[in-house]
GROMACS .gro file of C-alpha atoms in nm:
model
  407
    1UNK     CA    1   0.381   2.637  -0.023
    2UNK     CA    2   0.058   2.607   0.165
    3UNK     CA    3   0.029   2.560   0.506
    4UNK     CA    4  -0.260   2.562   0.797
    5UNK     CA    5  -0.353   2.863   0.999
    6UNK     CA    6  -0.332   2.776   1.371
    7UNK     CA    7  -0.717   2.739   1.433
    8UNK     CA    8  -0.634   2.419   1.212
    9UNK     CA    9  -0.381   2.224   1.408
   10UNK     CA   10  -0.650   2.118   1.694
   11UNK     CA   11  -0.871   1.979   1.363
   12UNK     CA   12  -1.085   2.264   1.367
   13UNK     CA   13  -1.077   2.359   0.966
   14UNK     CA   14  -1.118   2.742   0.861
   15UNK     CA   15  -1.484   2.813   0.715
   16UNK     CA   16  -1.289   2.889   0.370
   17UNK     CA   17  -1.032   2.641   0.233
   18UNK     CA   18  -0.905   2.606  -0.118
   19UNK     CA   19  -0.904   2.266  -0.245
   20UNK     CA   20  -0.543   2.133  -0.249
   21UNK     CA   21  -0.391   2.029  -0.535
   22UNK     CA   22  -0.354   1.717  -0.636
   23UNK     CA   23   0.085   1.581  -0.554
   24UNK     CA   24   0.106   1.462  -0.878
   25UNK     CA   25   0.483   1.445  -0.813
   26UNK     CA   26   0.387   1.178  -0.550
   27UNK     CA   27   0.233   0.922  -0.886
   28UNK     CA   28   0.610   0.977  -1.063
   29UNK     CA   29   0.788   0.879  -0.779
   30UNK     CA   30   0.525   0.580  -0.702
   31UNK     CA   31   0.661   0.471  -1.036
   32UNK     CA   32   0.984   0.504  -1.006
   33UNK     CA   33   0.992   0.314  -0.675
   34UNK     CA   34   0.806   0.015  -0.877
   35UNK     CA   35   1.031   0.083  -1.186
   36UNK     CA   36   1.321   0.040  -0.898
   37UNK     CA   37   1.190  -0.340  -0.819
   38UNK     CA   38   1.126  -0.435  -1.110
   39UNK     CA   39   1.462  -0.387  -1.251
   40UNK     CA   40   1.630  -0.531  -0.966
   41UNK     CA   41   1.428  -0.853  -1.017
   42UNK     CA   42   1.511  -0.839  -1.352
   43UNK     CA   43   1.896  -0.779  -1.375
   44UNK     CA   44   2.006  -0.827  -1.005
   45UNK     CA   45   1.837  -1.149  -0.935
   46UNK     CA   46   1.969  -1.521  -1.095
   47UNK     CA   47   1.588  -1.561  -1.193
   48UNK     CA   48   1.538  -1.664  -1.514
   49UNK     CA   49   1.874  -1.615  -1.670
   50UNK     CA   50   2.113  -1.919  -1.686
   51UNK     CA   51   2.424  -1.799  -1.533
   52UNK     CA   52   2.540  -1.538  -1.303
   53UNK     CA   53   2.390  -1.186  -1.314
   54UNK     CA   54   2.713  -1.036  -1.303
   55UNK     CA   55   2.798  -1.242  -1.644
   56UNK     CA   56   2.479  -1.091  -1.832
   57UNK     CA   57   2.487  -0.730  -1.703
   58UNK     CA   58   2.818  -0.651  -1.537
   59UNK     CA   59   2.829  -0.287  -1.536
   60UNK     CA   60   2.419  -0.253  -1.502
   61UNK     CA   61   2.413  -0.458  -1.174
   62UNK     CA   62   2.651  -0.270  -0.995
   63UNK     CA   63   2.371  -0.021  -0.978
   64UNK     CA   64   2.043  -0.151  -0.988
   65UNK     CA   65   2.142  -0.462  -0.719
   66UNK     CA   66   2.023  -0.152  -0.508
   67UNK     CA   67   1.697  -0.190  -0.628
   68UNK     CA   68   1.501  -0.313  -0.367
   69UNK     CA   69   1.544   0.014  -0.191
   70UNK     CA   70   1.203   0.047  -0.403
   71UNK     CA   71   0.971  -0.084  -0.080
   72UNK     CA   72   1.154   0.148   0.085
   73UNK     CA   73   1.001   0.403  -0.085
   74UNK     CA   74   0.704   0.286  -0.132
   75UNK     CA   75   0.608   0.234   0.236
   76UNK     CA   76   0.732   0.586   0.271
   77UNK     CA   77   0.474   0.715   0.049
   78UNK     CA   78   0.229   0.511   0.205
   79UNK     CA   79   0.281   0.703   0.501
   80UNK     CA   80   0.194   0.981   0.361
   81UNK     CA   81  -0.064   0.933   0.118
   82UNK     CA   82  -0.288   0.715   0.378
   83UNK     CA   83  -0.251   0.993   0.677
   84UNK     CA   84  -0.398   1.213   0.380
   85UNK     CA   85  -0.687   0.966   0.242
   86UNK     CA   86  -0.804   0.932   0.598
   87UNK     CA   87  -0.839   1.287   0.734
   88UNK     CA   88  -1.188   1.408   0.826
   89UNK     CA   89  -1.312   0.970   0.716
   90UNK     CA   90  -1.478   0.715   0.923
   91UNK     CA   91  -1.352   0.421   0.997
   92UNK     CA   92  -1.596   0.271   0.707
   93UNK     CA   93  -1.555   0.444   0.469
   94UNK     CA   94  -1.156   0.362   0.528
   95UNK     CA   95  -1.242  -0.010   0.520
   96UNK     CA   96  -1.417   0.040   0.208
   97UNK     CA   97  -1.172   0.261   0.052
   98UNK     CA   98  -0.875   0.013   0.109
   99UNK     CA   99  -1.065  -0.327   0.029
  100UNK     CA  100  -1.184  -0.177  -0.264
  101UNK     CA  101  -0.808  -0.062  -0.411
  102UNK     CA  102  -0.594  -0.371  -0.319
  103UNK     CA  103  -0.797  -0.663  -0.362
  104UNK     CA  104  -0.963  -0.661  -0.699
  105UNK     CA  105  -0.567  -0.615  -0.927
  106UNK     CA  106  -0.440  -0.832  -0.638
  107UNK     CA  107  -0.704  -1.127  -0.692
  108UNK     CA  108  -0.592  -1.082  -1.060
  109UNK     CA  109  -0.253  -1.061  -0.987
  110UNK     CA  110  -0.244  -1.375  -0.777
  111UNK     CA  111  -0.481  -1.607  -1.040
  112UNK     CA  112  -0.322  -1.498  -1.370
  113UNK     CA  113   0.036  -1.578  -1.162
  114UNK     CA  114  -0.043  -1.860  -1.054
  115UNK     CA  115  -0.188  -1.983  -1.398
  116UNK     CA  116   0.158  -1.837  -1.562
  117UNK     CA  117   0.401  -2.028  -1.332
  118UNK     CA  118   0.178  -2.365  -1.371
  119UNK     CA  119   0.165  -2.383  -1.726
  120UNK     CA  120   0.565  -2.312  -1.714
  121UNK     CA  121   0.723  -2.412  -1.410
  122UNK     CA  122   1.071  -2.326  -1.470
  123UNK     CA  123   1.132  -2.053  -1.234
  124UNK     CA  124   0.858  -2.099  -0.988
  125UNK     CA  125   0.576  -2.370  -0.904
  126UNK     CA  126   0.266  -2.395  -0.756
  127UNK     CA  127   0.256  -2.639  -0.492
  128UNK     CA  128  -0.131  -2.698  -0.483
  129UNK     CA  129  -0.421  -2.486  -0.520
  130UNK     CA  130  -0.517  -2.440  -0.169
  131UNK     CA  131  -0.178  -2.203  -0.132
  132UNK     CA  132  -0.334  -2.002  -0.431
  133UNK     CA  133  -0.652  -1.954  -0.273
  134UNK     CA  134  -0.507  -1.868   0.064
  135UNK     CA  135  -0.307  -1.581  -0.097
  136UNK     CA  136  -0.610  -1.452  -0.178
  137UNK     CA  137  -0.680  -1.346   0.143
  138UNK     CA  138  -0.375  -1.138   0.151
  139UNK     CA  139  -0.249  -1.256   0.497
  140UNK     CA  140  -0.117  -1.581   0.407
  141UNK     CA  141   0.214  -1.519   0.583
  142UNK     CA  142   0.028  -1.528   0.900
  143UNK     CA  143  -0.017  -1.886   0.803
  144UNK     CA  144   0.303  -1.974   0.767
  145UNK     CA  145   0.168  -1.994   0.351
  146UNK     CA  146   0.455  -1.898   0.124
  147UNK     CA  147   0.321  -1.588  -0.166
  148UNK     CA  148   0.226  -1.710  -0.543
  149UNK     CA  149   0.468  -1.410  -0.632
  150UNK     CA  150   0.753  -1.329  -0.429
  151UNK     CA  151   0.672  -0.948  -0.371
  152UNK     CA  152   0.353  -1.018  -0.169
  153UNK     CA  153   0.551  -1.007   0.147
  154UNK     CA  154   0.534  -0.609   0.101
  155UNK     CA  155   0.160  -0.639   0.139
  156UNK     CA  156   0.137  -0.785   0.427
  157UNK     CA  157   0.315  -0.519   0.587
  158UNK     CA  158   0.108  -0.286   0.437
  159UNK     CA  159  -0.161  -0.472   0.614
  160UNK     CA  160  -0.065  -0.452   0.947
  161UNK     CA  161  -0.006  -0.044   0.882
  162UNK     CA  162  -0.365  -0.019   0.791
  163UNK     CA  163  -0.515  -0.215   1.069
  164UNK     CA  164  -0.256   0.031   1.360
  165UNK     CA  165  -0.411   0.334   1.149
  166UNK     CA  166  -0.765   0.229   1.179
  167UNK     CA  167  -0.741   0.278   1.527
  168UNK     CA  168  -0.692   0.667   1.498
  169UNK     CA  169  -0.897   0.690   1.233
  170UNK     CA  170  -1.211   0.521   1.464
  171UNK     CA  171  -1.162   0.791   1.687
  172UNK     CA  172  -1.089   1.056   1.458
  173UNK     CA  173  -0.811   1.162   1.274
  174UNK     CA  174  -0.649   1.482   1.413
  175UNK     CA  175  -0.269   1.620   1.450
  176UNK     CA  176  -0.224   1.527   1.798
  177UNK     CA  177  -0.364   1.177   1.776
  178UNK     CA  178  -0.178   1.161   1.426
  179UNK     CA  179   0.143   1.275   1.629
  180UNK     CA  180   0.085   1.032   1.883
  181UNK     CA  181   0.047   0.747   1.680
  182UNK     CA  182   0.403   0.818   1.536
  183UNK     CA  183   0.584   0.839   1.878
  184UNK     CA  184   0.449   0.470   2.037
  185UNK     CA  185   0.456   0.273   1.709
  186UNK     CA  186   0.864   0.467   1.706
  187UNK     CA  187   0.926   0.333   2.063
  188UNK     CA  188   0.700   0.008   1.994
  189UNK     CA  189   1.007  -0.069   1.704
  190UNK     CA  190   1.300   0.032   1.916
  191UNK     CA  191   1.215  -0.212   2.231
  192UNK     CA  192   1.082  -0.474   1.979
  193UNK     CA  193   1.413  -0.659   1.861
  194UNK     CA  194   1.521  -0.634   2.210
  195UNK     CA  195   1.169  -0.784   2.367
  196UNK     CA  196   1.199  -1.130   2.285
  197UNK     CA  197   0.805  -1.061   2.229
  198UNK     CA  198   0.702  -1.188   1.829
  199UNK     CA  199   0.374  -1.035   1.853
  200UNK     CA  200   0.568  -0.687   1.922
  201UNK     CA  201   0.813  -0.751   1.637
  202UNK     CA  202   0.535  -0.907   1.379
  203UNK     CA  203   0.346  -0.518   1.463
  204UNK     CA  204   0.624  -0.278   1.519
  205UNK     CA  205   0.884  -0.454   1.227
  206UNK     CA  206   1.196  -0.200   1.310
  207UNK     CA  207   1.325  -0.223   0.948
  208UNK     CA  208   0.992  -0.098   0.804
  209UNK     CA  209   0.812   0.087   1.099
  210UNK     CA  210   1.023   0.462   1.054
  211UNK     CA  211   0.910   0.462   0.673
  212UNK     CA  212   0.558   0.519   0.766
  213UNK     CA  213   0.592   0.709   1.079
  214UNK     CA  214   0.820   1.006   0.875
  215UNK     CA  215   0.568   0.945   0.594
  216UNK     CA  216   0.281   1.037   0.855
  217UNK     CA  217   0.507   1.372   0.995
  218UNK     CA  218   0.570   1.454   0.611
  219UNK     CA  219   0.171   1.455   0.595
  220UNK     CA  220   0.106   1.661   0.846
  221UNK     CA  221   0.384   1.937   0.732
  222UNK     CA  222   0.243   1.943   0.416
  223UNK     CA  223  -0.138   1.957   0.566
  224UNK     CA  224  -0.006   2.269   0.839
  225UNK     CA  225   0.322   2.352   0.849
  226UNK     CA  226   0.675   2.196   0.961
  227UNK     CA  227   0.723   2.237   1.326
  228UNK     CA  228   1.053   2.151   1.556
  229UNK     CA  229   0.846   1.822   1.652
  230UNK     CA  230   0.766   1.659   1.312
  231UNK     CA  231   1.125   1.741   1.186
  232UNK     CA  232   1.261   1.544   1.530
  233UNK     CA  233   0.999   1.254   1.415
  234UNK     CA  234   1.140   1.273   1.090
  235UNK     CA  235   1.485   1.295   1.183
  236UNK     CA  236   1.482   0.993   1.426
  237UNK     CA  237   1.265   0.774   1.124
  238UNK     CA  238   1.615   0.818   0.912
  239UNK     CA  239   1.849   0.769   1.192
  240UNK     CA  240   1.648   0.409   1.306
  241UNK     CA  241   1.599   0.347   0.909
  242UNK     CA  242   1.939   0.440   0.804
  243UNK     CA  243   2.078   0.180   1.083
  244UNK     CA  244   1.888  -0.100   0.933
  245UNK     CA  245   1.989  -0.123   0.570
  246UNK     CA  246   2.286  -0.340   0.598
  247UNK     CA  247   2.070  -0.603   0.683
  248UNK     CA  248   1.842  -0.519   0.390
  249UNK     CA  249   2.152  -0.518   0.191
  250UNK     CA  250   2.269  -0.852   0.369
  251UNK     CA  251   1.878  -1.023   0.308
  252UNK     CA  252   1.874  -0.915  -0.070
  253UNK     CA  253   2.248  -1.034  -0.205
  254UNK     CA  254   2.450  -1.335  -0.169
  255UNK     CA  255   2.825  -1.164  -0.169
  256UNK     CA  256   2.936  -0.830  -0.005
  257UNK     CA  257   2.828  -0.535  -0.165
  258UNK     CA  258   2.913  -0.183   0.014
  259UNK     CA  259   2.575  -0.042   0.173
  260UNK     CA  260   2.630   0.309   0.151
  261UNK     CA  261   2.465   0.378  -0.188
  262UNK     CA  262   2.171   0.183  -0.039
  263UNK     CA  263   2.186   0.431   0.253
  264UNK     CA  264   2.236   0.709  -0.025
  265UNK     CA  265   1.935   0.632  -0.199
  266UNK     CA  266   1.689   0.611   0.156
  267UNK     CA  267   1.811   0.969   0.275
  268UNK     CA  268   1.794   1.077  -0.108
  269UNK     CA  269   1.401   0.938  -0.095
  270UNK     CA  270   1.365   1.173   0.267
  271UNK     CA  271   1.468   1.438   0.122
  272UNK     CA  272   1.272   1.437  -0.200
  273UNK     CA  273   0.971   1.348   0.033
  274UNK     CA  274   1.063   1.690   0.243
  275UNK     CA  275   1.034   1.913  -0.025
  276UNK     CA  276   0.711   1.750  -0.168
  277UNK     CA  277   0.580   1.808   0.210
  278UNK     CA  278   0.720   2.190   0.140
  279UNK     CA  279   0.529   2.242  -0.152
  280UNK     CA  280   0.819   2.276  -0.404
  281UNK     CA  281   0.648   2.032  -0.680
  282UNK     CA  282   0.288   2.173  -0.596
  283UNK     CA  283   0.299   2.313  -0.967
  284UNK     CA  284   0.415   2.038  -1.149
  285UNK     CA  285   0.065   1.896  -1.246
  286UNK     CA  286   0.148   1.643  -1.533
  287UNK     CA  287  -0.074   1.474  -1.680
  288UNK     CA  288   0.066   1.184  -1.745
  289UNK     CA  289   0.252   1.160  -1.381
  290UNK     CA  290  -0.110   1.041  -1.273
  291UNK     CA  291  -0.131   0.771  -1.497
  292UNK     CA  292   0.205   0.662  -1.401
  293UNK     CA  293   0.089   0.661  -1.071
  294UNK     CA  294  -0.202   0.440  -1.162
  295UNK     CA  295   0.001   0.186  -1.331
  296UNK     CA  296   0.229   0.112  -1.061
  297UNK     CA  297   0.019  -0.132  -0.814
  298UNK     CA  298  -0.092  -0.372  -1.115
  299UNK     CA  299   0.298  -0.347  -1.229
  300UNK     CA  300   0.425  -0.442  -0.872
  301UNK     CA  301   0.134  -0.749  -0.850
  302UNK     CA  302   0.238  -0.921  -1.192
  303UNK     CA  303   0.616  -0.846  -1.286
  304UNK     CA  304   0.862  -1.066  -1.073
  305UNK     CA  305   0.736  -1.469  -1.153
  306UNK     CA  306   0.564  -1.382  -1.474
  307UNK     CA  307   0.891  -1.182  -1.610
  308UNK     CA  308   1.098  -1.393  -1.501
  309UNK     CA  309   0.923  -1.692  -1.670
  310UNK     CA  310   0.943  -1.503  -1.996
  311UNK     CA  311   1.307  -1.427  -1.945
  312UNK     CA  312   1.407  -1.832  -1.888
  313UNK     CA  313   1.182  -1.901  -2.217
  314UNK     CA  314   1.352  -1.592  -2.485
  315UNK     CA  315   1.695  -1.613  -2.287
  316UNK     CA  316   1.874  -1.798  -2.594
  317UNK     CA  317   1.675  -1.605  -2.902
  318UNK     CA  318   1.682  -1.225  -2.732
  319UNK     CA  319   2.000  -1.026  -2.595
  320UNK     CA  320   1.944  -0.935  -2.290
  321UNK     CA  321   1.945  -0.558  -2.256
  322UNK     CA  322   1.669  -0.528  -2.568
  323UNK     CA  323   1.487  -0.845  -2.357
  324UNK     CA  324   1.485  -0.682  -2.024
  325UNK     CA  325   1.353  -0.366  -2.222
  326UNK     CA  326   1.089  -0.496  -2.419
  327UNK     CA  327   0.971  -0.713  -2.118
  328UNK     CA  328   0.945  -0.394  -1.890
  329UNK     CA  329   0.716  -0.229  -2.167
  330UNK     CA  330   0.540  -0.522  -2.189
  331UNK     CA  331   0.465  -0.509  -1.814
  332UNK     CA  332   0.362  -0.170  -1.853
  333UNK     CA  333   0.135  -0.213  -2.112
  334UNK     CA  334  -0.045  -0.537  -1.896
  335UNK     CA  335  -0.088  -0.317  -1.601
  336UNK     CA  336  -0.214  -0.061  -1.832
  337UNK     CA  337  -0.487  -0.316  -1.928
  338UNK     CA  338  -0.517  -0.465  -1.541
  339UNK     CA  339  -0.608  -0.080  -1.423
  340UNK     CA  340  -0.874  -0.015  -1.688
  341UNK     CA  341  -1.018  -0.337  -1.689
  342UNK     CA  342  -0.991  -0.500  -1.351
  343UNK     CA  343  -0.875  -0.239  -1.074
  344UNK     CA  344  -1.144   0.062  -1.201
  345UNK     CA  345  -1.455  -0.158  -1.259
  346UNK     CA  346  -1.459  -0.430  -1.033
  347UNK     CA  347  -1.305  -0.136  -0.756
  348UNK     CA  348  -1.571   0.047  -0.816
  349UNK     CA  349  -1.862  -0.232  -0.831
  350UNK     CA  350  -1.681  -0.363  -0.505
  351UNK     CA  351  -1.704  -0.030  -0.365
  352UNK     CA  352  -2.008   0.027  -0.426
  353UNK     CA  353  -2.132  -0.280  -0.273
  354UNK     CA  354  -1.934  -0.247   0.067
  355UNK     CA  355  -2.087   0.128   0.087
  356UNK     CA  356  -2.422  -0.025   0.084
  357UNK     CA  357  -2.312  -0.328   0.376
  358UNK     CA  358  -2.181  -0.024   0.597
  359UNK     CA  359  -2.504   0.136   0.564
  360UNK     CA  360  -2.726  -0.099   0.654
  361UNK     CA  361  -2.496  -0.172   0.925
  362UNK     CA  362  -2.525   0.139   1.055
  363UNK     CA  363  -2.886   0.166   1.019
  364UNK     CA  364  -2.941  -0.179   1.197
  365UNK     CA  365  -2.693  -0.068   1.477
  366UNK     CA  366  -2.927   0.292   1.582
  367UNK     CA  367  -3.236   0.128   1.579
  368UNK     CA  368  -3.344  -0.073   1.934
  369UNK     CA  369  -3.512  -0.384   1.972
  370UNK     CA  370  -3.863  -0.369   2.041
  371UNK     CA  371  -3.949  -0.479   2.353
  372UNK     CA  372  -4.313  -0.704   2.363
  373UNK     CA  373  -4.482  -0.855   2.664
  374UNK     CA  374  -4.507  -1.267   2.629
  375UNK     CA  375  -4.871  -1.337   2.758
  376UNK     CA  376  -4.789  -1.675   2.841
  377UNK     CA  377  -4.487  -1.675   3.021
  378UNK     CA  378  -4.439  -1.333   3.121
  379UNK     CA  379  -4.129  -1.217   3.018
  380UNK     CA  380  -4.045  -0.955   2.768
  381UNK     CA  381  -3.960  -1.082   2.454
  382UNK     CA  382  -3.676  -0.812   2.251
  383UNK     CA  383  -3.814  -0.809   1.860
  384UNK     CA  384  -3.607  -0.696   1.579
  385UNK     CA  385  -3.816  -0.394   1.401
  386UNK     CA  386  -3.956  -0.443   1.076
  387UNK     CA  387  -3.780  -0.215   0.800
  388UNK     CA  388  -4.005  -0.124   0.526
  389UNK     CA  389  -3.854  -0.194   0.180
  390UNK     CA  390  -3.758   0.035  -0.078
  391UNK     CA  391  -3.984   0.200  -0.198
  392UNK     CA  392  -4.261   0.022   0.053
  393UNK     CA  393  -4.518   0.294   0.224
  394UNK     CA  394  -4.377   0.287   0.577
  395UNK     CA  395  -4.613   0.299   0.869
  396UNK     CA  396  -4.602   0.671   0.895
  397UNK     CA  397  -4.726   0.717   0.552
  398UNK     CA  398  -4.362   0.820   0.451
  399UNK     CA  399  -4.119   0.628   0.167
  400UNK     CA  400  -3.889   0.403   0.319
  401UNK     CA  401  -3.557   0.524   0.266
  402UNK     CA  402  -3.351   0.304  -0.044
  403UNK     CA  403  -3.030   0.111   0.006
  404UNK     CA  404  -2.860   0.263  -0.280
  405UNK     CA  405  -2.603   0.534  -0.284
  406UNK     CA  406  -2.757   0.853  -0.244
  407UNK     CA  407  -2.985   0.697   0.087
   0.00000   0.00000   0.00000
């Protein structure tokens, strides 16, 4: 277990600090979060089967109609893994560090869907092409636009997490702020249902909000050590979470289904998330837990339309156990091919290119106008300075600086 030394708590690092290593434990259960989804879609949900769920896998479903608990998770981790990414970051390079990992598998995601579920309408159809390119955007429920694929909702809550975290990250990340930020988005979810206010509710969601706010405390145990506050943040973010899964249960079947393994499984994901934020899986440093980790985004864009199209289409000539088997490794294997040759190049080319926008932002933004007498009519007359080009002798005699990389 690692934890800070008290000179660190006011965000005043020690001179010396040992690189921490990297939660691989974090990518495996990333994966088994999307695994978690996907398997509900696929064996809980009518979808592309022909009859009842409960016909074609009646033992199976009685456990993984629990599936959905998956986003659960997920945002849970996202707690923690964003309070991480941002610590000691400017707001840029957040910006540039979020665009850059959602949008390029998500663009994907959304055309190859799209092209999938209008070449074989079956399950799902594309009402016209302007919905398509609105979900490209990412924030098409705030237009009342429905998603190409029906787990895009999950993003958009995402979304709004980012944009509430940007504002401690502008002013700089530290434990206090960090702290802070979890007790008014907590209260900003209690009064919410209760406000009659939907700009409160649409920011401070109480079914979702105490996911990332005991992700954010799990951070900061993990970062310095648990204290009597961040276990009362955490404690409260199970209590407020724990009361809302029967209506997750309730939104996500169509009979009565008992919620306490759902609430099994969300204090089960707490308290594997504690002892991660211990240090008790510090040493497990699999390989392959990374890639895992890596595959799960592109798996969670592509798997519920296009899956389920494939399952209405090989329904009569596959059984369904070896179809819902092969269809997952399938999946796997796509996302394999979506990380390597969408998310990593055109993230990184993307990247690169919003690095460069921030800079020359940045540069514009410290340099003043020049101020130049009009001879005509009097008045001063604000210029914007000439900025040598690369490479172009400046008027001092010195290089201009380049927009690439390295300044």
């Amino acid at each position: 277990m690692r934890f800070a030394r008290r000179g660190e708590l006011d965000g005043a690092p020690l001179a010396v600090r040992r690189p921490a290593p990297r939660l691989a434990v974090l990518d495996g259960l990333r994966l088994v979060a999307a695994l978690m989804v996907v398997v509900f879609h696929y064996t809980a949900l009518r979808g592309g089967w022909d009859q009842h769920p409960d016909k074609v896998f009646p033992v199976l479903r009685t456990v993984t109609r629990y599936g959905f608990v998956g986003v659960e998770v997920f945002f849970l981790i996202s707690g923690f893994v964003i309070c991480m990414s941002t610590w000691g970051r400017s707001l840029g390079d957040f910006v540039v560090s979020r665009v850059s990992r959602i949008y390029p598998a998500y663009w994907f995601a959304v055309l190859l869907t799209a092209g999938v579920i209008t070449l074989w309408p079956q399950v799902r159809s594309v009402e016209n092409w302007d919905v398509v390119l609105t979900n490209l955007t990412m924030v098409q429920e705030a237009f009342g636009v429905w998603d190409v694929d029906g787990v895009y909702w999950t993003l958009f809550i995402e979304l709004k997490f980012y944009v509430l975290f940007a504002i401690v990250v502008a002013t700089g990340v530290t434990y206090r702020k960090c702290v802070l930020f979890c007790g008014v988005w907590t209260v900003a979810a209690v009064v919410a249902p209760q406000s009659g206010s939907k700009l409160l509710e649409m920011w401070a969601p109480t079914l979702y909000t105490p996911y990332f706010v005991a992700g954010i405390a799990f951070y900061l145990m993990h970062r310095f050590k648990p204290t009597a506050l961040l276990w009362a943040i955490v404690t409260v973010s199970l209590l407020i979470a724990l009361h809302g899964v029967p209506k997750r249960v309730a939104d996500n079947t169509n009979n009565s289904i008992p919620t306490w393994p759902a609430k099994l499984m969300v204090f089960a994901a707490f308290v594997i998330m504690a002892l991660i934020a211990l240090g008790y899986f510090d040493r497990i440093q699999w390989r392959w837990l990374t890639t895992a980790g890596a595959l799960t985004y592109p798996l969670y864009l592509i798997h519920q339309y296009i899956g389920m199209t494939v399952i209405h289409g090989l329904r009569s000539h596959i059984p369904p156990y070896p179809l819902v088997a092969g269809l997952i490794a399938v999946m796997l294997t796509a996302a394999w091919l979506i990380h390597r040759c969408v998310e990593r190049p055109v993230g990184k080319r993307l990247r690169r290119a919003m690095q460069q926008g921030m800079e020359e932002m940045r540069r514009n933004s410290t340099v003043p106008a020049l101020r130049t007498p009009d001879p005509q009519s009097g008045l001063t007359i604000l210029q914007e300075p000439r900025h040598p080009k690369p490479f172009e002798p400046a008027e001092s005699g010195r290089v201009g600086a380049g927009t690439g990389d390295g300044g």
